[in-house]
Coordinates of N, CA and C in Angstrom, one line a residue:
M34 N -11.6 12.6 8.6 CA -12.3 11.7 9.5 C -13.6 11.3 8.9
R35 N -14.2 12.2 8.2 CA -15.5 12.0 7.6 C -15.5 10.9 6.6
S36 N -14.4 10.9 5.8 CA -14.3 9.8 4.8 C -14.2 8.4 5.4
I37 N -13.6 8.3 6.5 CA -13.5 7.0 7.2 C -14.9 6.6 7.6
E38 N -15.6 7.5 8.2 CA -17.0 7.2 8.7 C -17.9 6.8 7.5
I39 N -17.8 7.5 6.4 CA -18.6 7.2 5.2 C -18.1 5.8 4.6
A40 N -16.8 5.6 4.6 CA -16.4 4.3 4.1 C -16.9 3.2 4.9
A41 N -16.9 3.3 6.2 CA -17.4 2.3 7.1 C -18.9 2.1 6.9
R42 N -19.7 3.2 6.7 CA -21.1 3.0 6.4 C -21.4 2.3 5.1
C43 N -20.5 2.4 4.2 CA -20.6 1.8 2.9 C -20.2 0.3 2.9
G44 N -19.7 -0.1 4.0 CA -19.3 -1.5 4.1 C -17.8 -1.8 4.1
A45 N -17.0 -0.8 4.0 CA -15.5 -1.0 4.0 C -15.1 -1.6 5.3
T46 N -14.1 -2.5 5.2 CA -13.5 -3.2 6.3 C -12.1 -2.6 6.7
H47 N -11.5 -1.9 5.7 CA -10.2 -1.3 5.9 C -10.1 0.0 5.2
C48 N -9.4 1.0 5.8 CA -9.1 2.2 5.1 C -7.6 2.4 5.0
K49 N -7.1 2.6 3.8 CA -5.6 2.6 3.6 C -5.1 4.0 3.3
F50 N -4.0 4.3 3.9 CA -3.4 5.6 3.7 C -2.0 5.4 3.2
Q51 N -1.2 6.4 2.9 CA 0.2 6.4 2.6 C 1.0 7.2 3.6
T52 N 2.1 6.7 3.9 CA 3.0 7.4 4.9 C 4.3 7.8 4.1
H53 N 4.4 9.1 3.8 CA 5.6 9.7 3.2 C 6.3 10.6 4.1
I54 N 7.6 10.4 4.1 CA 8.5 11.4 4.9 C 9.5 11.8 3.8
S55 N 9.3 13.0 3.3 CA 10.0 13.5 2.1 C 11.5 13.4 2.2
E56 N 12.0 13.8 3.4 CA 13.5 13.9 3.5 C 14.1 12.5 3.5
H57 N 13.4 11.5 3.7 CA 13.9 10.1 3.7 C 13.6 9.4 2.4
E58 N 12.8 10.0 1.5 CA 12.4 9.3 0.2 C 12.9 9.9 -1.1
T59 N 13.2 11.2 -1.0 CA 13.6 11.8 -2.3 C 14.5 13.0 -2.1
L60 N 15.2 13.4 -3.1 CA 16.1 14.5 -3.0 C 15.3 15.8 -3.4
R61 N 15.7 16.9 -2.8 CA 15.0 18.2 -3.1 C 15.0 18.5 -4.6
D62 N 16.0 18.1 -5.3 CA 16.1 18.4 -6.8 C 15.9 17.2 -7.7
A63 N 15.2 16.2 -7.1 CA 15.0 15.0 -8.0 C 14.1 15.4 -9.2
P64 N 14.3 14.8 -10.3 CA 13.5 15.1 -11.5 C 12.0 14.7 -11.2
N65 N 11.2 15.6 -11.7 CA 9.7 15.4 -11.5 C 9.1 14.5 -12.6
P66 N 8.2 13.6 -12.2 CA 7.4 12.9 -13.2 C 6.5 14.0 -13.9
P67 N 6.0 13.7 -15.1 CA 5.2 14.7 -15.9 C 3.9 15.1 -15.2
Y68 N 3.4 14.3 -14.3 CA 2.1 14.7 -13.6 C 2.3 15.6 -12.4
F69 N 3.5 16.0 -12.1 CA 3.8 17.0 -11.0 C 3.9 18.3 -11.7
E70 N 3.0 19.2 -11.3 CA 3.0 20.6 -11.8 C 3.0 21.6 -10.7
G71 N 3.8 22.6 -10.7 CA 3.7 23.7 -9.8 C 4.6 23.4 -8.5
E72 N 4.9 22.2 -8.3 CA 5.8 21.9 -7.1 C 6.6 20.6 -7.4
N73 N 7.7 20.4 -6.8 CA 8.4 19.2 -7.0 C 7.9 18.1 -6.1
R74 N 8.4 16.9 -6.3 CA 8.0 15.7 -5.6 C 8.2 15.9 -4.1
Y75 N 9.4 16.4 -3.7 CA 9.8 16.7 -2.3 C 8.7 17.6 -1.7
Q76 N 8.4 18.7 -2.3 CA 7.5 19.7 -1.8 C 6.1 19.1 -1.7
Y77 N 5.7 18.3 -2.7 CA 4.4 17.6 -2.6 C 4.3 16.7 -1.4
F78 N 5.3 15.8 -1.2 CA 5.3 14.9 -0.1 C 5.3 15.6 1.2
E79 N 6.1 16.7 1.3 CA 6.1 17.5 2.5 C 4.8 18.1 2.8
R80 N 4.1 18.7 1.8 CA 2.8 19.4 2.0 C 1.7 18.4 2.3
T81 N 1.7 17.2 1.8 CA 0.6 16.3 2.0 C 0.8 15.3 3.1
A82 N 2.0 15.3 3.7 CA 2.3 14.4 4.8 C 1.4 14.7 6.1
F83 N 1.0 13.6 6.7 CA 0.3 13.8 8.0 C 1.4 13.8 9.1
T84 N 1.0 14.5 10.2 CA 1.9 14.5 11.4 C 1.6 13.2 12.2
E85 N 2.5 12.9 13.1 CA 2.3 11.8 14.0 C 0.9 11.9 14.7
D86 N 0.6 13.0 15.2 CA -0.7 13.2 15.9 C -1.9 13.0 14.9
Q87 N -1.7 13.4 13.7 CA -2.8 13.2 12.7 C -3.0 11.7 12.4
Y88 N -1.9 11.0 12.4 CA -2.0 9.5 12.2 C -2.7 8.9 13.4
K89 N -2.4 9.3 14.6 CA -3.1 8.8 15.7 C -4.6 9.1 15.6
R90 N -4.9 10.2 15.2 CA -6.4 10.6 15.1 C -7.0 9.7 14.0
L91 N -6.3 9.5 12.9 CA -6.9 8.7 11.8 C -7.1 7.2 12.3
L92 N -6.1 6.7 13.0 CA -6.2 5.4 13.5 C -7.4 5.3 14.5
S93 N -7.5 6.3 15.4 CA -8.6 6.3 16.3 C -10.0 6.4 15.6
A94 N -10.1 7.2 14.5 CA -11.3 7.3 13.8 C -11.6 5.9 13.1
C95 N -10.6 5.2 12.7 CA -10.8 3.9 12.1 C -11.4 2.9 13.2
E96 N -10.8 2.9 14.3 CA -11.2 2.1 15.4 C -12.7 2.4 15.8
Q97 N -13.0 3.7 15.9 CA -14.3 4.1 16.3 C -15.4 3.7 15.3
N98 N -15.0 3.5 14.0 CA -15.9 3.2 13.0 C -15.8 1.7 12.6
G99 N -15.0 0.9 13.3 CA -15.0 -0.5 13.1 C -14.3 -0.9 11.8
V100 N -13.3 -0.1 11.4 CA -12.5 -0.5 10.2 C -11.1 -0.6 10.6
E101 N -10.3 -1.4 9.9 CA -8.9 -1.5 10.1 C -8.1 -0.4 9.4
F102 N -7.2 0.2 10.1 CA -6.3 1.2 9.6 C -5.1 0.5 8.9
V103 N -4.8 0.9 7.7 CA -3.7 0.3 6.9 C -3.0 1.5 6.3
S104 N -1.6 1.4 6.3 CA -0.9 2.4 5.7 C 0.3 1.8 4.9
S105 N 0.6 2.4 3.8 CA 1.8 2.1 3.0 C 3.0 3.0 3.3
P106 N 4.0 2.4 4.0 CA 5.2 3.2 4.3 C 6.1 3.2 3.1
F107 N 6.7 4.3 2.8 CA 7.6 4.4 1.7 C 9.1 4.5 2.1
C108 N 9.4 4.4 3.4 CA 10.7 4.4 3.9 C 10.7 3.8 5.3
V109 N 11.9 3.4 5.8 CA 12.1 2.8 7.1 C 11.5 3.7 8.2
E110 N 11.8 5.0 8.0 CA 11.4 5.9 9.0 C 9.8 6.0 9.1
A111 N 9.2 5.8 8.0 CA 7.7 5.8 8.0 C 7.2 4.6 8.7
V112 N 7.9 3.4 8.6 CA 7.5 2.2 9.4 C 7.6 2.6 10.9
E113 N 8.7 3.2 11.3 CA 8.9 3.6 12.7 C 7.8 4.5 13.2
L114 N 7.4 5.5 12.4 CA 6.4 6.4 12.7 C 5.1 5.6 12.9
L115 N 4.7 4.7 12.0 CA 3.5 4.0 12.1 C 3.5 3.1 13.3
E116 N 4.6 2.5 13.7 CA 4.7 1.7 14.9 C 4.4 2.5 16.1
R117 N 4.9 3.8 16.2 CA 4.7 4.6 17.3 C 3.2 5.0 17.5
V118 N 2.5 5.1 16.4 CA 1.0 5.4 16.5 C 0.2 4.2 16.7
G119 N 0.7 3.0 16.6 CA 0.0 1.8 16.9 C -0.6 1.1 15.7
C120 N 0.0 1.3 14.5 CA -0.5 0.6 13.3 C -0.2 -0.9 13.4
C121 N -1.2 -1.7 12.9 CA -1.1 -3.1 12.9 C -1.2 -3.7 11.5
N122 N -1.4 -2.8 10.5 CA -1.6 -3.3 9.1 C -0.7 -2.4 8.2
Y123 N 0.2 -3.1 7.5 CA 1.1 -2.3 6.6 C 1.0 -2.9 5.2
K124 N 1.0 -2.0 4.2 CA 0.9 -2.5 2.8 C 2.2 -2.0 2.1
I125 N 2.9 -3.0 1.5 CA 4.1 -2.7 0.8 C 3.6 -2.2 -0.6
P126 N 3.9 -0.9 -0.9 CA 3.5 -0.4 -2.2 C 4.2 -1.2 -3.3
S127 N 3.6 -1.4 -4.4 CA 4.2 -2.3 -5.5 C 5.5 -1.7 -6.0
G128 N 5.7 -0.4 -5.9 CA 6.9 0.2 -6.4 C 8.1 0.1 -5.3
E129 N 7.7 -0.4 -4.2 CA 8.7 -0.6 -3.1 C 9.1 -2.0 -2.8
V130 N 8.6 -3.0 -3.6 CA 8.9 -4.4 -3.4 C 10.4 -4.7 -3.5
S131 N 11.1 -3.9 -4.3 CA 12.6 -4.1 -4.4 C 13.4 -3.3 -3.4
N132 N 12.7 -2.5 -2.5 CA 13.4 -1.8 -1.4 C 13.6 -2.7 -0.3
L133 N 14.7 -3.5 -0.3 CA 15.0 -4.5 0.7 C 15.1 -3.9 2.1
P134 N 15.8 -2.8 2.3 CA 15.8 -2.2 3.7 C 14.4 -2.0 4.3
L135 N 13.5 -1.5 3.4 CA 12.1 -1.4 3.9 C 11.5 -2.7 4.2
I136 N 11.6 -3.7 3.3 CA 11.1 -5.0 3.5 C 11.6 -5.7 4.8
E137 N 13.0 -5.5 5.0 CA 13.6 -6.1 6.2 C 13.0 -5.5 7.4
R138 N 12.8 -4.2 7.4 CA 12.2 -3.5 8.6 C 10.8 -4.0 8.8
L139 N 10.0 -4.2 7.7 CA 8.6 -4.6 7.9 C 8.6 -6.1 8.4
S140 N 9.6 -6.8 8.2 CA 9.7 -8.2 8.7 C 9.7 -8.2 10.2
E141 N 9.9 -7.1 10.9 CA 10.1 -7.0 12.3 C 8.8 -6.4 13.0
V142 N 7.8 -6.0 12.2 CA 6.6 -5.4 12.8 C 5.7 -6.4 13.4
E143 N 4.8 -5.9 14.3 CA 3.7 -6.7 14.8 C 2.5 -6.4 13.9
G144 N 1.8 -7.4 13.5 CA 0.6 -7.2 12.7 C 0.7 -7.9 11.4
R145 N -0.1 -7.4 10.4 CA -0.2 -8.0 9.1 C 0.5 -7.1 8.1
V146 N 1.1 -7.8 7.1 CA 1.8 -7.1 6.0 C 1.1 -7.6 4.7
Y147 N 0.7 -6.6 3.9 CA 0.1 -6.9 2.5 C 1.2 -6.5 1.5
M148 N 1.6 -7.4 0.6 CA 2.6 -7.0 -0.3 C 2.0 -7.0 -1.7
S149 N 2.0 -5.8 -2.3 CA 1.4 -5.6 -3.6 C 2.4 -5.9 -4.8
S150 N 1.9 -6.6 -5.8 CA 2.8 -7.1 -6.8 C 2.9 -6.1 -8.0
G151 N 2.1 -5.1 -8.1 CA 1.9 -4.4 -9.4 C 3.1 -4.0 -10.2
M152 N 4.2 -3.5 -9.7 CA 5.3 -3.0 -10.5 C 6.5 -4.0 -10.4
S153 N 6.3 -5.2 -10.0 CA 7.3 -6.1 -9.6 C 7.4 -7.3 -10.6
S154 N 8.6 -7.8 -10.8 CA 8.9 -9.0 -11.5 C 8.7 -10.2 -10.5
W155 N 8.7 -11.4 -11.0 CA 8.7 -12.5 -10.1 C 9.9 -12.6 -9.3
A156 N 11.1 -12.2 -9.9 CA 12.3 -12.3 -9.1 C 12.3 -11.3 -8.0
E157 N 11.7 -10.1 -8.2 CA 11.6 -9.1 -7.1 C 10.7 -9.6 -6.0
L158 N 9.6 -10.1 -6.4 CA 8.6 -10.7 -5.4 C 9.2 -11.8 -4.7
D159 N 10.0 -12.7 -5.3 CA 10.6 -13.8 -4.7 C 11.6 -13.3 -3.6
R160 N 12.4 -12.3 -4.0 CA 13.4 -11.8 -3.0 C 12.7 -11.2 -1.8
A161 N 11.6 -10.4 -2.0 CA 10.9 -9.8 -0.9 C 10.3 -10.9 -0.1
F162 N 9.7 -11.9 -0.7 CA 9.0 -13.0 0.0 C 10.1 -13.7 0.9
D163 N 11.3 -13.9 0.3 CA 12.3 -14.6 1.1 C 12.6 -13.9 2.4
V164 N 12.6 -12.6 2.4 CA 12.8 -11.8 3.6 C 11.6 -12.0 4.5
L165 N 10.4 -12.0 4.0 CA 9.2 -12.1 4.8 C 8.7 -13.6 5.1
R166 N 9.4 -14.5 4.5 CA 9.0 -15.9 4.6 C 8.5 -16.4 5.9
D167 N 9.2 -16.0 7.0 CA 8.8 -16.5 8.3 C 7.9 -15.5 9.0
F168 N 7.5 -14.5 8.3 CA 6.5 -13.5 8.9 C 5.2 -14.2 9.0
N169 N 4.5 -14.2 10.2 CA 3.3 -15.0 10.4 C 2.0 -14.5 9.8
S170 N 2.1 -13.3 9.2 CA 0.8 -12.7 8.7 C 1.1 -11.9 7.5
L171 N 1.4 -12.6 6.4 CA 1.7 -12.0 5.1 C 0.6 -12.3 4.1
V172 N 0.1 -11.3 3.3 CA -0.8 -11.5 2.2 C -0.1 -10.9 1.0
V173 N 0.1 -11.8 -0.1 CA 0.6 -11.3 -1.3 C -0.6 -10.9 -2.2
M174 N -0.5 -9.7 -2.7 CA -1.7 -9.2 -3.5 C -1.3 -9.0 -5.0
Q175 N -2.2 -9.6 -5.8 CA -2.1 -9.3 -7.3 C -2.5 -7.9 -7.5
C176 N -1.7 -7.2 -8.3 CA -2.1 -5.8 -8.6 C -1.5 -5.5 -10.0
S177 N -2.3 -4.9 -10.8 CA -1.9 -4.4 -12.1 C -1.8 -2.9 -12.0
S178 N -0.6 -2.3 -12.1 CA -0.4 -0.9 -12.0 C -0.7 -0.2 -13.2
E179 N -2.0 -0.1 -13.5 CA -2.6 0.6 -14.6 C -3.8 1.4 -14.0
Y180 N -3.9 2.7 -14.2 CA -4.8 3.5 -13.6 C -5.7 4.3 -14.6
P181 N -7.0 4.0 -14.8 CA -7.6 2.8 -14.2 C -7.3 1.6 -15.0
C182 N -7.5 0.4 -14.3 CA -7.1 -0.8 -14.9 C -8.3 -1.4 -15.7
K183 N -8.1 -1.8 -16.9 CA -9.1 -2.4 -17.7 C -9.4 -3.8 -17.1
P184 N -10.6 -4.3 -17.0 CA -10.9 -5.6 -16.4 C -10.1 -6.7 -17.0
E185 N -9.8 -6.7 -18.3 CA -9.1 -7.8 -19.0 C -7.6 -7.7 -18.6
N186 N -7.2 -6.7 -17.9 CA -5.7 -6.6 -17.5 C -5.5 -6.8 -16.0
V187 N -6.5 -7.2 -15.3 CA -6.3 -7.4 -13.8 C -5.4 -8.5 -13.4
G188 N -5.1 -9.4 -14.3 CA -4.2 -10.5 -14.0 C -4.7 -11.7 -13.3
L189 N -5.9 -12.0 -13.6 CA -6.5 -13.2 -12.9 C -5.7 -14.5 -13.1
N190 N -5.0 -14.5 -14.2 CA -4.2 -15.7 -14.5 C -3.0 -16.0 -13.5
V191 N -2.7 -15.0 -12.7 CA -1.5 -15.3 -11.8 C -1.9 -15.7 -10.4
F192 N -3.2 -15.6 -10.0 CA -3.6 -15.9 -8.7 C -3.2 -17.4 -8.3
G193 N -3.4 -18.3 -9.2 CA -3.0 -19.7 -8.9 C -1.5 -19.9 -8.7
E194 N -0.8 -19.2 -9.6 CA 0.7 -19.3 -9.5 C 1.2 -18.7 -8.2
M195 N 0.6 -17.5 -7.8 CA 1.0 -16.9 -6.6 C 0.7 -17.8 -5.4
A196 N -0.5 -18.4 -5.3 CA -0.8 -19.2 -4.2 C 0.1 -20.4 -4.1
E197 N 0.4 -21.0 -5.2 CA 1.4 -22.2 -5.3 C 2.8 -21.7 -4.9
R198 N 3.2 -20.6 -5.4 CA 4.6 -20.2 -5.3 C 4.9 -19.7 -3.8
Y199 N 3.9 -19.0 -3.2 CA 4.2 -18.5 -1.9 C 3.5 -19.2 -0.7
G200 N 2.5 -19.9 -1.0 CA 1.8 -20.7 0.1 C 1.3 -19.9 1.2
C201 N 0.8 -18.7 0.9 CA 0.2 -17.8 1.9 C -1.1 -17.2 1.3
P202 N -1.9 -16.5 2.1 CA -3.1 -15.9 1.6 C -2.7 -15.0 0.4
I203 N -3.6 -15.0 -0.6 CA -3.4 -14.2 -1.8 C -4.6 -13.2 -1.8
G204 N -4.3 -11.9 -2.1 CA -5.3 -10.9 -2.2 C -5.3 -10.2 -3.5
F205 N -6.1 -9.2 -3.6 CA -6.3 -8.4 -4.9 C -6.3 -7.0 -4.6
S206 N -5.4 -6.2 -5.2 CA -5.4 -4.7 -5.1 C -6.0 -4.2 -6.4
D207 N -7.2 -3.7 -6.4 CA -8.0 -3.4 -7.5 C -7.9 -1.9 -7.9
H208 N -7.6 -1.7 -9.2 CA -7.6 -0.4 -9.8 C -8.6 -0.2 -10.9
T209 N -9.6 -1.1 -10.9 CA -10.7 -0.9 -11.9 C -11.7 0.2 -11.4
T210 N -12.5 0.7 -12.3 CA -13.5 1.7 -11.9 C -14.9 1.3 -12.1
G211 N -15.8 2.1 -11.6 CA -17.2 1.8 -11.8 C -17.8 1.1 -10.6
W212 N -19.1 1.0 -10.6 CA -19.8 0.3 -9.5 C -20.9 -0.6 -10.1
P213 N -21.0 -1.9 -9.8 CA -19.9 -2.6 -9.1 C -18.6 -2.5 -9.8
P214 N -17.5 -2.7 -9.2 CA -16.2 -2.6 -9.9 C -16.2 -3.4 -11.2
L215 N -15.6 -2.8 -12.2 CA -15.5 -3.5 -13.5 C -15.0 -4.9 -13.3
F216 N -14.1 -5.1 -12.4 CA -13.5 -6.4 -12.2 C -14.5 -7.5 -12.0
W217 N -15.5 -7.2 -11.1 CA -16.5 -8.1 -10.7 C -17.5 -8.4 -11.9
R218 N -17.8 -7.3 -12.7 CA -18.6 -7.5 -13.9 C -17.9 -8.4 -14.9
Y219 N -16.6 -8.2 -15.0 CA -15.8 -9.0 -15.9 C -15.8 -10.5 -15.5
L220 N -15.7 -10.7 -14.2 CA -15.7 -12.1 -13.7 C -17.0 -12.8 -14.0
K221 N -18.1 -12.1 -13.9 CA -19.4 -12.6 -14.2 C -19.7 -12.8 -15.6
A222 N -19.0 -12.2 -16.5 CA -19.3 -12.2 -17.9 C -18.9 -13.6 -18.5

C-alpha cells in the first residue's frame, strides 16, 4: 500500500499490477525460462499471486490516493476475479495479444482496456483489435519489449500508423530507464 501512496505523491495517475492465476496459466511441469531459478513458473505465480481480498485492498488504496487501479490479467479467470473486486482498467499484456479467449472476455468488461503491442505482429494486433473494435474505451499502446529499452528502440515511427490503422487513442508503454526517462531525453535531442 505504501508504494501506491508514494507513487501518487510523485504524480502518478495510475498504478498497474498483474493478475496471475497459476492453475489457469501454466502447467506444473512447464519448461522454465532461464531467469527462473529455485522454483518453476507455476510455483512463482502461485507464491506471488494476490488474493481477492488483497486486490480489493489495493484498489481501495488506489482510490484513497487518487490514482487509477490497473491490472494485466493473464487468463479469463483473472478477468473474472478483477471484475469481482471492481476493476475498471485492464491492460492486455503484449504477450497475450494473441490470446483470443482473453481478448474476447475483455471485450465484455466495463471500463477501459489498454492493449500493449510489444510482442505482437501487425496481424496479431489487427485480430485483437477486430474483437475489441466496438469496445467504447480502448487505447492501443506502442511498446518495445526490451528491458531496459534503449531510447532509439522505443518505436516512435509506429505511432502515426497505429493512430491511422485503429482510429482510437494511442498510448505508450515505456521500458526506458533513468530520470527523466531516457525516452523524453531522446525526444528532446
